[in-house]
Amino acid sequence: MSDVALEDLGCPLDCPRSDETILTGRDLINGLPGTFTIVRCRTCGLMRTNPRPTPGSMGFFYPDDYGPYLGTQVQTTAPRRKLFASLRKAARKLFEFNTTRLPKLPAGRMLEVGCASGAFLHEMAAKGWQVEGIEFSPKAAAAARALGHPVHAGSLETAPAPAEPFDLIVGWMVLEHLHDPVLALKKLNAWMKPGGWLVLSVPNAGAFEAKVFRDSWYALHLPNHLYHYSKKTVRLVLSAAGWELEKIHFQRVLFDPIASFGNVLRKTGMSRLGTRLTTFPEQPGYWRYALYPAAVVAAALGQTGRMTIWARKAA
Ligand SMILES: [Zn+2]
């Protein structure tokens, strides 16, 4: 840990420096060393991990087998049971597990920030979109490029401006990983056509589950998550970068509380069952249907742990 450089920064909304400590936690996903503190800006309420790994040292916390890189690899083998696969697809539509919910738009130019191994780029290209990606992991970027899509391997900060502006920019569980979200969102704003849509998903640190599980909350993901947004603070950050928040969908999923409970069990020594529960968000299987009614209620109350945000370039 001693060789991982840390930095201590103020609120990115340029508030006067006045923070309260919320909690201290560890990397519970990859099990890498270090203790990290989350603070809340007393002026605007935005929570951030501080001190935090620098942009240069952060790579240490993204091993090649980091979950999201693997989960977005496109399976090239055809499913054996086609009927079963199409039934499952229909059920997914009906139950709205889709965490990639988009406004209804005609196909145009789309950028995905943090496209990982390219599954979503591939899906949108098949629907007629002209797609481009940005991906920090060279290995994941190569996988996305092998599918035939142009992908900038590197950070959003180093990505060159596109040849033409975009109609749609998406980022699935990306914003909370960025060192300078205001700067990044300003850059994306400049790349956008007038009236274009920005669609992002982020964990909801304002949810009941976050308050109950605290440092065991699965979506806390320290130290990779540098900011911990709520409905209120994500609006502030977007607005500081020239975006108007149009809509927030609280996703109808309750996978994170199950995994968080797994983290609690691991701490009390029940490591086998605990570890099994922590893999739940990646493989919920039929349990997702059992949890759905409760998830609908929690989402209606704005209390699920993941939100999808629709924003447009402010006029
Ligand atoms: Zn602030």
Short mmCIF file of N, CA and C and ligand atoms in Angstrom, two decimals, residues 11 13 15 41 43-44, ligand 1:
data_model
loop_
_atom_site.label_atom_id
_atom_site.label_comp_id
_atom_site.label_asym_id
_atom_site.label_seq_id
_atom_site.Cartn_x
_atom_site.Cartn_y
_atom_site.Cartn_z
N CYS A 11 -13.88 19.83 -2.36
CA CYS A 11 -15.10 19.54 -3.13
C CYS A 11 -14.94 20.03 -4.57
N LEU A 13 -17.06 21.06 -6.50
CA LEU A 13 -17.96 22.18 -6.80
C LEU A 13 -17.41 23.49 -6.23
N CYS A 15 -16.65 24.40 -3.28
CA CYS A 15 -17.21 24.89 -2.02
C CYS A 15 -16.04 25.19 -1.07
N CYS A 41 -19.21 17.06 1.94
CA CYS A 41 -19.04 18.52 1.92
C CYS A 41 -20.21 19.14 2.68
N THR A 43 -21.20 22.12 2.66
CA THR A 43 -21.92 23.14 1.90
C THR A 43 -22.93 22.53 0.94
N CYS A 44 -22.50 21.58 0.10
CA CYS A 44 -23.39 21.07 -0.95
C CYS A 44 -23.89 19.65 -0.69
ZN ZN B 1 -19.43 20.99 -1.99
#
